Every structure is written in structure tokens, then in C-alpha cells.
């Protein structure tokens, strides 16, 4: 394929990914509202459409036609760039998600590293949005988010290094191939737990939702945003949540591997199970305090992830024989 | 363009362009469709309905700086591991022991930062 054709092909899949993330956000927000309702013994949205099924569709239409309010003293350029830099990396990570055995947009030779590196840009987006808003709550929210984001990035990355060692490749398809008989969850249970918990922190979910702790920071970094730009933050949140859950499936649960059903179905079932788990946790557990959060990252998860690395090395030798 | 790595980069450039351009395009289109009635009070930053008590452009907590420094140290060490992790499987015990020594050094660094109090949120 020529350069221009590859470029156009990439752009096409970019548009497809954006559509997927949009649809996912629409569905997941509704699902989350329904689940939270169930957990808190409410019914959730009920009025728009049967059982409130069209609620988020209506919300999106409403958000598109909302006024775009910007604080007078906000840094205009950074204020506009913030939501984009938050949402775009989350969508970019969809390029390497294997939705089924042959269904992967681009099987990069550094796919795993790409998945860890690209969503990292989100930290910059959050900081930028918080700083640009010229609002004390946003400012604190932005600072806290990026501090939390970078702190949990290290144990999370180290947990993935263990998987890379076992798989012997950074290519997503090779990681899946290596799990054809035994998923890495069996060889590396500690790594799975580490990945899952640090992922909660990376996507700002309770019990790690300090950046947007409603009771102390109003809405954190997106306090001053409205309309479509505000929607972009939610696109980022749910896109990143799905992508991270998908990668938990890829790295530890064997991706689409499974009996009887096609790979695509297995992949979605496993991923959505993890998404459900995060929602369940969110509506059950209270929130950590800011200093507890940092202590947990550096004094518990980082040492544990080093231990996990040693265990992964031993497991690797046992498997390799 | 037969080099797969190069074509991957081209693909991702196209991908990133689309993902970045489409939201911008949406914002621009809806600019003509949505209301825009800015007024002074609406454009004040939100502070629970009060006038802003302090300016958010100010020095912030020293601890952020500490953690940023420690982060850079450990992130670079993690990246070094990525260089060797994919090929480690077929190298036998000796290579694993060498990486083990590296991990111990990282752990010593962590221990040092810990004892120096760099990991305390004050």
C-alpha cells in the first residue's frame, strides 16, 4: 500500500474508532446510571424512551446545542486544547485493541508499549484544562489528577512488563498467542490485581476519583466546561475505561480465546465484565484521601510491582522450561 | 514504503489526524447552531456563587515537585525494562539474574527516596 493510501486507511479507522467511542460512551453512561440506581435502590433514568433507554441519546443532542461558556480570564487556547488532549489519546488507544482474532485495526510491533504510552498524554490534557479555566477548583483538580496519574503509571507499567516477559513480545497478537493454552492470570495473579487497581486510578474512578471529588472540588478539572467540550471529558473517561478493561482482557484473560463462542463475543464478554466490576466498585467503596492515595501508590503498589516482576521472571523460567 | 514500521507510523498519523479533526469540526459546525449570549456574570469562574476569593495563578504545594522528580526517575527505569523484557524468555537464568540485579537497584532507589522522606505527602 502506498503512503497516501495507508494514511487514508488510518484516517478511516480513526473515524471508526471515534464513532465506537461515542457509541460506547452513550451506552456505558446509561448502564452506569442504571447500575448505580440498582445499587442505591433507585430505578435510575426512566422517562426518556422505554425504561429511560434513550436518556443519554437525548443528553448528547442537548449537549451539542448548549452554549459554550468560557470564563473571561481563562487562557483561551489552553481552554480549548484541554478537552481535546484528554479525549484524543483515549480514542487513539483503540488502534491496538484486538476486538477478535483477526479484528485489530493495527497490530503494531510495539502495540503494548503504544497502549501504555499514548493514553499517558491524558495527564497533560487534564492539567491544561484545570490550569486554563482560571478557577481554584479546576486548578486543584488538574494538579491532583496529573499527580495521581503519574504516580499510578509506574506500578501499572511494571505490572505489564511481567506480561511482556512471559509473552516474549510487545506485539498484541503475540501476547494473545502466548495465552492460547493458559491465560496469564494463572501465571501472574498479583500482576492482574495490580493492573486492575492501578487502572482504576488511571481512569479516575472511585475509590481514586480525587481529581473530581464532588464534595470538595465541585467537579475538579471540568468545573468550568459546558456543552460539547464537557462531553469530550466524558468521552475520554468512558473511552479510557473501556480501552483499559479491554487491555486487562488482552494481557491477563487471554483476549478472545475461549471455547464455542466466536472470539469477538468472548472478548466483549470479558471486557464488559471488567467494566461492570469497575462500576460496582465505584458505587460501593468510599473515596481515598489525597495523601492516602499517594502513599498507596508509592509505598504499597510500587514495591508490590517489583515483587511481581521477580515472580514473573520465575514463572517465565518455569514455563520456558 | 515497504518498511512495516514506517507504514505503521503513516497509518497512526492518519488515525490521529482523524481523531483530532473530527471533534474540532463538530465544535466548529455547532458554533452556528448553539446559542451564544455571553455576559459578565456568566463568564466569572465558579466559586460557589461568591466572587473569586483568590487567584488560581499562584505557587502550589511543594510535594507535587517531589513526586514529579521521583516519577521521572522510576519511569525511565521502567522504560529500560521494556527494552529487555521481550527477549528475556530465551536467555536463560544468567540474564534473568542480571535483570534481577537491576530490579534490586531500583528497589534500593525506592528505599532511599522513602527514607529521605520524598514519598510523604505534606
Short mmCIF file of N, CA, C and O in Angstrom, two decimals, chain A residues 58-165:
data_model
loop_
_atom_site.label_atom_id
_atom_site.label_comp_id
_atom_site.label_asym_id
_atom_site.label_seq_id
_atom_site.Cartn_x
_atom_site.Cartn_y
_atom_site.Cartn_z
N UNK A 58 -30.62 11.58 24.23
CA UNK A 58 -31.20 12.92 24.40
C UNK A 58 -30.16 13.87 25.01
O UNK A 58 -30.04 15.03 24.60
N UNK A 59 -29.36 13.34 25.96
CA UNK A 59 -28.34 14.18 26.60
C UNK A 59 -27.32 14.67 25.59
O UNK A 59 -26.90 15.83 25.63
N UNK A 60 -26.94 13.78 24.67
CA UNK A 60 -25.92 14.17 23.69
C UNK A 60 -26.44 15.27 22.79
O UNK A 60 -25.77 16.28 22.55
N UNK A 61 -27.68 15.11 22.30
CA UNK A 61 -28.27 16.14 21.45
C UNK A 61 -28.31 17.46 22.21
O UNK A 61 -27.94 18.52 21.70
N UNK A 62 -28.71 17.38 23.48
CA UNK A 62 -28.79 18.60 24.29
C UNK A 62 -27.41 19.25 24.42
O UNK A 62 -27.27 20.46 24.25
N UNK A 63 -26.39 18.42 24.70
CA UNK A 63 -25.04 18.96 24.93
C UNK A 63 -24.51 19.66 23.68
O UNK A 63 -23.82 20.67 23.77
N UNK A 64 -24.84 19.10 22.49
CA UNK A 64 -24.34 19.70 21.25
C UNK A 64 -24.90 21.11 21.06
O UNK A 64 -24.25 21.97 20.49
N UNK A 65 -26.13 21.34 21.54
CA UNK A 65 -26.77 22.64 21.32
C UNK A 65 -26.64 23.58 22.51
O UNK A 65 -27.28 24.61 22.57
N UNK A 66 -25.80 23.18 23.49
CA UNK A 66 -25.61 24.03 24.67
C UNK A 66 -24.63 25.16 24.38
O UNK A 66 -23.70 25.01 23.59
N UNK A 67 -24.83 26.26 25.08
CA UNK A 67 -23.89 27.36 24.94
C UNK A 67 -22.52 26.95 25.47
O UNK A 67 -22.40 26.18 26.40
N UNK A 68 -21.47 27.47 24.81
CA UNK A 68 -20.10 27.16 25.20
C UNK A 68 -19.58 28.30 26.07
O UNK A 68 -19.05 29.28 25.57
N UNK A 69 -19.76 28.17 27.37
CA UNK A 69 -19.37 29.25 28.28
C UNK A 69 -17.90 29.12 28.63
O UNK A 69 -17.43 28.04 28.97
N UNK A 70 -17.19 30.24 28.51
CA UNK A 70 -15.77 30.24 28.86
C UNK A 70 -15.50 31.39 29.82
O UNK A 70 -15.89 32.52 29.56
N UNK A 71 -14.86 31.12 30.97
CA UNK A 71 -14.58 32.20 31.92
C UNK A 71 -13.77 33.31 31.26
O UNK A 71 -12.91 33.04 30.41
N UNK A 72 -14.06 34.55 31.64
CA UNK A 72 -13.49 35.72 30.97
C UNK A 72 -11.96 35.71 31.02
O UNK A 72 -11.30 36.05 30.06
N UNK A 73 -11.39 35.27 32.15
CA UNK A 73 -9.93 35.35 32.29
C UNK A 73 -9.22 34.05 31.94
O UNK A 73 -8.04 33.90 32.16
N UNK A 74 -10.00 33.09 31.43
CA UNK A 74 -9.39 31.80 31.08
C UNK A 74 -8.41 31.98 29.93
O UNK A 74 -8.54 32.88 29.11
N UNK A 75 -7.42 31.10 29.90
CA UNK A 75 -6.46 31.08 28.79
C UNK A 75 -7.16 30.41 27.60
O UNK A 75 -7.34 29.19 27.59
N UNK A 76 -7.57 31.21 26.61
CA UNK A 76 -8.48 30.72 25.57
C UNK A 76 -7.95 29.49 24.85
O UNK A 76 -8.63 28.49 24.70
N UNK A 77 -6.68 29.57 24.43
CA UNK A 77 -6.12 28.48 23.63
C UNK A 77 -6.02 27.19 24.45
O UNK A 77 -6.45 26.11 24.01
N UNK A 78 -5.48 27.31 25.67
CA UNK A 78 -5.32 26.13 26.51
C UNK A 78 -6.69 25.57 26.91
O UNK A 78 -6.88 24.36 27.02
N UNK A 79 -7.65 26.47 27.10
CA UNK A 79 -9.01 26.05 27.48
C UNK A 79 -9.63 25.20 26.38
O UNK A 79 -10.34 24.24 26.64
N UNK A 80 -9.34 25.57 25.12
CA UNK A 80 -9.89 24.80 24.00
C UNK A 80 -9.14 23.49 23.82
O UNK A 80 -9.72 22.49 23.43
N UNK A 81 -7.84 23.52 24.08
CA UNK A 81 -7.00 22.35 23.82
C UNK A 81 -7.18 21.27 24.89
O UNK A 81 -7.10 20.08 24.60
N UNK A 82 -7.46 21.68 26.12
CA UNK A 82 -7.54 20.75 27.25
C UNK A 82 -8.42 19.53 27.00
O UNK A 82 -7.94 18.40 27.06
N UNK A 83 -9.71 19.75 26.70
CA UNK A 83 -10.59 18.59 26.48
C UNK A 83 -10.14 17.71 25.32
O UNK A 83 -10.25 16.49 25.38
N UNK A 84 -9.60 18.34 24.27
CA UNK A 84 -9.14 17.56 23.11
C UNK A 84 -7.99 16.66 23.50
O UNK A 84 -7.96 15.48 23.18
N UNK A 85 -7.01 17.24 24.24
CA UNK A 85 -5.85 16.44 24.64
C UNK A 85 -6.24 15.35 25.63
O UNK A 85 -5.51 14.39 25.83
N UNK A 86 -7.39 15.50 26.29
CA UNK A 86 -7.84 14.46 27.19
C UNK A 86 -8.52 13.34 26.42
O UNK A 86 -8.30 12.16 26.67
N UNK A 87 -9.35 13.72 25.46
CA UNK A 87 -10.17 12.73 24.75
C UNK A 87 -9.41 12.01 23.65
O UNK A 87 -9.56 10.81 23.47
N UNK A 88 -8.58 12.75 22.90
CA UNK A 88 -7.91 12.14 21.74
C UNK A 88 -7.05 10.92 22.11
O UNK A 88 -7.18 9.88 21.47
N UNK A 89 -6.20 11.00 23.16
CA UNK A 89 -5.38 9.82 23.49
C UNK A 89 -6.22 8.60 23.82
O UNK A 89 -5.86 7.47 23.46
N UNK A 90 -7.35 8.82 24.50
CA UNK A 90 -8.21 7.69 24.86
C UNK A 90 -8.70 6.99 23.59
O UNK A 90 -8.77 5.76 23.52
N UNK A 91 -9.06 7.79 22.56
CA UNK A 91 -9.55 7.19 21.32
C UNK A 91 -8.39 6.55 20.55
O UNK A 91 -8.55 5.50 19.93
N UNK A 92 -7.21 7.19 20.61
CA UNK A 92 -6.05 6.66 19.89
C UNK A 92 -5.71 5.24 20.33
O UNK A 92 -5.26 4.42 19.54
N UNK A 93 -5.93 4.94 21.62
CA UNK A 93 -5.55 3.61 22.11
C UNK A 93 -6.40 2.52 21.47
O UNK A 93 -6.03 1.35 21.51
N UNK A 94 -7.53 2.88 20.85
CA UNK A 94 -8.36 1.86 20.20
C UNK A 94 -7.69 1.25 18.97
O UNK A 94 -8.12 0.21 18.49
N UNK A 95 -6.62 1.91 18.48
CA UNK A 95 -5.94 1.38 17.28
C UNK A 95 -5.35 0.00 17.52
O UNK A 95 -5.19 -0.77 16.59
N UNK A 96 -5.01 -0.32 18.78
CA UNK A 96 -4.34 -1.60 19.03
C UNK A 96 -5.21 -2.56 19.84
O UNK A 96 -4.72 -3.56 20.33
N UNK A 97 -6.51 -2.27 19.97
CA UNK A 97 -7.37 -3.19 20.72
C UNK A 97 -7.82 -4.32 19.78
O UNK A 97 -8.42 -4.05 18.75
N UNK A 98 -7.52 -5.57 20.12
CA UNK A 98 -7.95 -6.69 19.28
C UNK A 98 -9.36 -7.12 19.64
O UNK A 98 -9.57 -7.83 20.60
N UNK A 99 -10.34 -6.69 18.83
CA UNK A 99 -11.74 -7.00 19.18
C UNK A 99 -12.08 -8.47 18.94
O UNK A 99 -13.07 -8.96 19.42
N UNK A 100 -11.26 -9.14 18.17
CA UNK A 100 -11.46 -10.55 17.95
C UNK A 100 -10.18 -11.05 17.33
O UNK A 100 -9.26 -10.25 17.14
N UNK A 101 -10.10 -12.34 16.98
CA UNK A 101 -8.83 -12.84 16.47
C UNK A 101 -8.28 -12.03 15.28
O UNK A 101 -7.17 -11.51 15.37
N UNK A 102 -9.03 -11.86 14.17
CA UNK A 102 -8.45 -11.07 13.09
C UNK A 102 -8.80 -9.59 13.20
O UNK A 102 -8.30 -8.79 12.42
N UNK A 103 -9.64 -9.23 14.15
CA UNK A 103 -10.14 -7.86 14.21
C UNK A 103 -9.26 -6.97 15.06
O UNK A 103 -9.49 -6.79 16.25
N UNK A 104 -8.20 -6.45 14.46
CA UNK A 104 -7.40 -5.44 15.16
C UNK A 104 -7.04 -4.41 14.12
O UNK A 104 -6.69 -4.74 13.00
N UNK A 105 -7.19 -3.12 14.47
CA UNK A 105 -7.01 -2.09 13.46
C UNK A 105 -5.56 -2.06 12.97
O UNK A 105 -5.30 -1.95 11.79
N UNK A 106 -4.63 -2.13 13.89
CA UNK A 106 -3.23 -2.14 13.50
C UNK A 106 -2.45 -2.95 14.53
O UNK A 106 -2.38 -2.57 15.69
N UNK A 107 -1.87 -4.06 14.10
CA UNK A 107 -1.11 -4.90 15.01
C UNK A 107 0.33 -4.41 15.08
O UNK A 107 1.23 -4.98 14.49
N UNK A 108 0.54 -3.31 15.80
CA UNK A 108 1.87 -2.69 15.88
C UNK A 108 2.87 -3.66 16.51
O UNK A 108 2.51 -4.45 17.38
N UNK A 109 4.15 -3.54 16.09
CA UNK A 109 5.16 -4.38 16.72
C UNK A 109 5.50 -3.89 18.13
O UNK A 109 6.19 -4.56 18.88
N UNK A 110 5.01 -2.71 18.49
CA UNK A 110 5.19 -2.21 19.86
C UNK A 110 3.82 -1.92 20.48
O UNK A 110 3.68 -1.01 21.28
N UNK A 111 2.83 -2.72 20.09
CA UNK A 111 1.45 -2.45 20.49
C UNK A 111 1.25 -2.23 21.98
O UNK A 111 0.57 -1.30 22.39
N UNK A 112 1.87 -3.08 22.82
CA UNK A 112 1.66 -2.98 24.26
C UNK A 112 2.23 -1.67 24.80
O UNK A 112 1.59 -0.97 25.58
N UNK A 113 3.41 -1.33 24.30
CA UNK A 113 4.04 -0.08 24.73
C UNK A 113 3.21 1.12 24.27
O UNK A 113 3.00 2.08 25.03
N UNK A 114 2.70 1.04 23.04
CA UNK A 114 1.83 2.08 22.49
C UNK A 114 0.63 2.29 23.39
O UNK A 114 0.27 3.42 23.72
N UNK A 115 0.03 1.16 23.81
CA UNK A 115 -1.16 1.29 24.64
C UNK A 115 -0.85 1.96 25.97
O UNK A 115 -1.68 2.66 26.54
N UNK A 116 0.36 1.73 26.51
CA UNK A 116 0.70 2.36 27.78
C UNK A 116 1.09 3.82 27.59
O UNK A 116 0.81 4.67 28.43
N UNK A 117 1.75 4.12 26.46
CA UNK A 117 2.34 5.45 26.29
C UNK A 117 1.31 6.48 25.84
O UNK A 117 1.25 7.58 26.40
N UNK A 118 0.51 6.14 24.84
CA UNK A 118 -0.36 7.15 24.24
C UNK A 118 -1.41 7.70 25.21
O UNK A 118 -1.56 8.92 25.31
N UNK A 119 -2.13 6.84 25.94
CA UNK A 119 -3.11 7.43 26.89
C UNK A 119 -2.43 8.25 27.98
O UNK A 119 -3.09 9.02 28.66
N UNK A 120 -1.10 8.12 28.12
CA UNK A 120 -0.39 8.93 29.11
C UNK A 120 -0.51 10.42 28.85
O UNK A 120 -0.40 11.22 29.77
N UNK A 121 -0.75 10.78 27.59
CA UNK A 121 -0.88 12.20 27.24
C UNK A 121 -2.08 12.83 27.95
O UNK A 121 -2.10 14.03 28.19
N UNK A 122 -3.05 12.00 28.32
CA UNK A 122 -4.23 12.47 29.03
C UNK A 122 -3.85 13.33 30.23
O UNK A 122 -4.51 14.33 30.52
N UNK A 123 -2.77 12.95 30.93
CA UNK A 123 -2.34 13.71 32.11
C UNK A 123 -2.11 15.17 31.75
O UNK A 123 -2.48 16.07 32.50
N UNK A 124 -1.53 15.41 30.56
CA UNK A 124 -1.28 16.78 30.12
C UNK A 124 -2.60 17.50 29.87
O UNK A 124 -2.78 18.66 30.25
N UNK A 125 -3.54 16.78 29.24
CA UNK A 125 -4.84 17.38 28.95
C UNK A 125 -5.56 17.82 30.21
O UNK A 125 -6.09 18.93 30.28
N UNK A 126 -5.53 16.96 31.24
CA UNK A 126 -6.21 17.28 32.50
C UNK A 126 -5.57 18.50 33.16
O UNK A 126 -6.26 19.42 33.62
N UNK A 127 -4.24 18.50 33.18
CA UNK A 127 -3.51 19.62 33.79
C UNK A 127 -3.82 20.92 33.06
O UNK A 127 -4.10 21.95 33.67
N UNK A 128 -3.82 20.84 31.72
CA UNK A 128 -4.06 22.01 30.89
C UNK A 128 -5.47 22.55 31.13
O UNK A 128 -5.66 23.76 31.32
N UNK A 129 -6.45 21.64 31.12
CA UNK A 129 -7.85 22.05 31.31
C UNK A 129 -8.01 22.71 32.67
O UNK A 129 -8.66 23.75 32.80
N UNK A 130 -7.41 22.10 33.70
CA UNK A 130 -7.55 22.64 35.05
C UNK A 130 -6.89 23.99 35.20
O UNK A 130 -7.43 24.91 35.79
N UNK A 131 -5.72 24.13 34.58
CA UNK A 131 -4.97 25.37 34.72
C UNK A 131 -5.62 26.50 33.93
O UNK A 131 -5.74 27.63 34.39
N UNK A 132 -6.09 26.18 32.72
CA UNK A 132 -6.60 27.20 31.81
C UNK A 132 -7.89 27.81 32.31
O UNK A 132 -8.20 28.96 32.00
N UNK A 133 -8.67 27.04 33.10
CA UNK A 133 -10.01 27.50 33.47
C UNK A 133 -10.00 28.76 34.35
O UNK A 133 -11.02 29.42 34.48
N UNK A 134 -8.88 29.06 34.98
CA UNK A 134 -8.80 30.19 35.91
C UNK A 134 -9.82 30.04 37.03
O UNK A 134 -10.59 30.96 37.34
N UNK A 135 -9.87 28.86 37.60
CA UNK A 135 -10.83 28.58 38.66
C UNK A 135 -10.08 27.77 39.71
O UNK A 135 -9.34 26.85 39.37
N UNK A 136 -10.25 28.10 40.98
CA UNK A 136 -9.47 27.43 42.02
C UNK A 136 -9.76 25.93 42.08
O UNK A 136 -8.85 25.14 42.27
N UNK A 137 -11.02 25.58 41.92
CA UNK A 137 -11.37 24.15 41.99
C UNK A 137 -10.73 23.40 40.81
O UNK A 137 -10.19 22.31 40.97
N UNK A 138 -10.84 23.99 39.63
CA UNK A 138 -10.27 23.34 38.45
C UNK A 138 -8.77 23.19 38.60
O UNK A 138 -8.20 22.16 38.27
N UNK A 139 -8.14 24.25 39.11
CA UNK A 139 -6.70 24.26 39.28
C UNK A 139 -6.25 23.10 40.18
O UNK A 139 -5.38 22.31 39.82
N UNK A 140 -6.90 23.00 41.35
CA UNK A 140 -6.54 21.91 42.27
C UNK A 140 -6.85 20.55 41.66
O UNK A 140 -6.07 19.61 41.77
N UNK A 141 -8.00 20.47 40.98
CA UNK A 141 -8.39 19.20 40.36
C UNK A 141 -7.37 18.77 39.32
O UNK A 141 -6.96 17.61 39.28
N UNK A 142 -6.94 19.72 38.48
CA UNK A 142 -5.96 19.41 37.45
C UNK A 142 -4.65 18.94 38.04
O UNK A 142 -4.08 17.93 37.61
N UNK A 143 -4.18 19.66 39.08
CA UNK A 143 -2.92 19.27 39.73
C UNK A 143 -3.02 17.87 40.31
O UNK A 143 -2.16 17.03 40.10
N UNK A 144 -4.10 17.64 41.05
CA UNK A 144 -4.25 16.34 41.70
C UNK A 144 -4.34 15.23 40.67
O UNK A 144 -3.76 14.17 40.85
N UNK A 145 -5.10 15.48 39.58
CA UNK A 145 -5.23 14.41 38.60
C UNK A 145 -3.91 14.03 38.02
O UNK A 145 -3.60 12.84 37.90
N UNK A 146 -3.10 15.04 37.64
CA UNK A 146 -1.86 14.64 36.99
C UNK A 146 -0.90 13.99 37.98
O UNK A 146 -0.20 13.05 37.64
N UNK A 147 -0.91 14.46 39.25
CA UNK A 147 -0.05 13.83 40.26
C UNK A 147 -0.45 12.37 40.44
O UNK A 147 0.39 11.47 40.46
N UNK A 148 -1.75 12.12 40.53
CA UNK A 148 -2.25 10.76 40.70
C UNK A 148 -1.95 9.92 39.46
O UNK A 148 -1.50 8.78 39.55
N UNK A 149 -2.16 10.53 38.31
CA UNK A 149 -1.96 9.81 37.05
C UNK A 149 -0.54 9.30 36.94
O UNK A 149 -0.30 8.12 36.66
N UNK A 150 0.44 10.18 37.18
CA UNK A 150 1.83 9.75 37.01
C UNK A 150 2.24 8.78 38.11
O UNK A 150 3.04 7.90 37.89
N UNK A 151 1.67 8.92 39.32
CA UNK A 151 2.06 8.02 40.41
C UNK A 151 1.64 6.60 40.12
O UNK A 151 2.38 5.66 40.37
N UNK A 152 0.43 6.42 39.59
CA UNK A 152 -0.06 5.07 39.36
C UNK A 152 0.43 4.50 38.04
O UNK A 152 0.28 3.33 37.77
N UNK A 153 1.00 5.38 37.21
CA UNK A 153 1.51 4.90 35.93
C UNK A 153 2.66 3.92 36.12
O UNK A 153 2.79 2.94 35.38
N UNK A 154 3.49 4.15 37.14
CA UNK A 154 4.68 3.31 37.30
C UNK A 154 4.35 1.88 37.72
O UNK A 154 4.75 0.94 37.05
N UNK A 155 3.57 1.67 38.82
CA UNK A 155 3.21 0.28 39.14
C UNK A 155 2.43 -0.39 38.01
O UNK A 155 2.59 -1.58 37.76
N UNK A 156 1.61 0.39 37.31
CA UNK A 156 0.82 -0.17 36.21
C UNK A 156 1.73 -0.65 35.09
O UNK A 156 1.60 -1.77 34.59
N UNK A 157 2.70 0.20 34.73
CA UNK A 157 3.63 -0.18 33.66
C UNK A 157 4.44 -1.40 34.07
O UNK A 157 4.64 -2.32 33.29
N UNK A 158 4.89 -1.42 35.34
CA UNK A 158 5.69 -2.56 35.81
C UNK A 158 4.88 -3.85 35.79
O UNK A 158 5.40 -4.92 35.49
N UNK A 159 3.58 -3.74 36.10
CA UNK A 159 2.73 -4.93 36.06
C UNK A 159 2.67 -5.48 34.64
O UNK A 159 2.64 -6.69 34.43
N UNK A 160 2.69 -4.57 33.66
CA UNK A 160 2.61 -5.01 32.26
C UNK A 160 3.95 -5.59 31.80
O UNK A 160 3.98 -6.49 30.96
N UNK A 161 5.07 -5.08 32.36
CA UNK A 161 6.38 -5.63 31.99
C UNK A 161 6.41 -7.13 32.24
O UNK A 161 6.94 -7.90 31.43
N UNK A 162 5.80 -7.57 33.35
CA UNK A 162 5.74 -9.00 33.65
C UNK A 162 5.08 -9.78 32.52
O UNK A 162 5.57 -10.83 32.10
N UNK A 163 3.98 -9.24 32.01
CA UNK A 163 3.29 -9.90 30.91
C UNK A 163 4.16 -9.96 29.66
O UNK A 163 4.22 -10.98 28.97
N UNK A 164 4.85 -8.85 29.38
CA UNK A 164 5.71 -8.80 28.20
C UNK A 164 6.80 -9.87 28.31
O UNK A 164 7.13 -10.54 27.33
N UNK A 165 7.34 -10.03 29.52
CA UNK A 165 8.37 -11.06 29.72
C UNK A 165 7.82 -12.45 29.41
O UNK A 165 8.45 -13.25 28.72
#
